Amino acid sequence: LIDEFQDFDLYLVLAPTVPFVQDGTRVLDSMSRVQFHNDLITTLRSKKKPFVVINETDYKARKIACLAHVNDAVSKKLKW
């Protein structure tokens, strides 16, 4: 998957919960993206990297969830 991970404070993992749309730029099909998602989580866990899974099923809710997690991580890092 990824041999070297950078040291980020938080990885945001977008679950494959929105409909798959092949727009010509995607290299995975709808079934492969589920396997990729599972492999990514396994890799993050094995490397003990901090991550959250964004499970929302629409794009606006996903954006809101991502922003909330980033704001939380920044607040903890800066100790506000």
mmCIF file with all atom_site columns, C-alpha atoms in Angstrom, residues 1 12 14 20 33 45-46 48 50 54 59 65 67 69 71:
data_model
loop_
_atom_site.group_PDB
_atom_site.id
_atom_site.type_symbol
_atom_site.label_atom_id
_atom_site.label_alt_id
_atom_site.label_comp_id
_atom_site.label_asym_id
_atom_site.label_entity_id
_atom_site.label_seq_id
_atom_site.pdbx_PDB_ins_code
_atom_site.Cartn_x
_atom_site.Cartn_y
_atom_site.Cartn_z
_atom_site.occupancy
_atom_site.B_iso_or_equiv
_atom_site.pdbx_formal_charge
_atom_site.auth_seq_id
_atom_site.auth_comp_id
_atom_site.auth_asym_id
_atom_site.auth_atom_id
_atom_site.pdbx_PDB_model_num
ATOM 1  C CA . LEU A 1 1  ? 0.000   0.000  0.000  1.00 0.00 ? 1  LEU A CA 1
ATOM 2  C CA . LEU A 1 12 ? -8.818  11.333 7.592  1.00 0.00 ? 12 LEU A CA 1
ATOM 3  C CA . LEU A 1 14 ? -13.076 8.548  3.794  1.00 0.00 ? 14 LEU A CA 1
ATOM 4  C CA . PHE A 1 20 ? -19.084 5.149  -6.902 1.00 0.00 ? 20 PHE A CA 1
ATOM 5  C CA . ARG A 1 33 ? -12.244 0.618  -3.321 1.00 0.00 ? 33 ARG A CA 1
ATOM 6  C CA . ARG A 1 45 ? -3.383  0.497  12.643 1.00 0.00 ? 45 ARG A CA 1
ATOM 7  C CA . SER A 1 46 ? -0.235  -1.567 12.166 1.00 0.00 ? 46 SER A CA 1
ATOM 8  C CA . LYS A 1 48 ? 0.050   3.082  14.939 1.00 0.00 ? 48 LYS A CA 1
ATOM 9  C CA . PRO A 1 50 ? -3.794  8.395  14.355 1.00 0.00 ? 50 PRO A CA 1
ATOM 10 C CA . ILE A 1 54 ? -15.483 9.486  7.946  1.00 0.00 ? 54 ILE A CA 1
ATOM 11 C CA . TYR A 1 59 ? -20.610 15.083 0.661  1.00 0.00 ? 59 TYR A CA 1
ATOM 12 C CA . ALA A 1 65 ? -17.189 15.764 9.848  1.00 0.00 ? 65 ALA A CA 1
ATOM 13 C CA . LEU A 1 67 ? -13.631 19.928 9.546  1.00 0.00 ? 67 LEU A CA 1
ATOM 14 C CA . HIS A 1 69 ? -12.009 16.341 13.356 1.00 0.00 ? 69 HIS A CA 1
ATOM 15 C CA . ASN A 1 71 ? -10.513 21.509 14.376 1.00 0.00 ? 71 ASN A CA 1
#
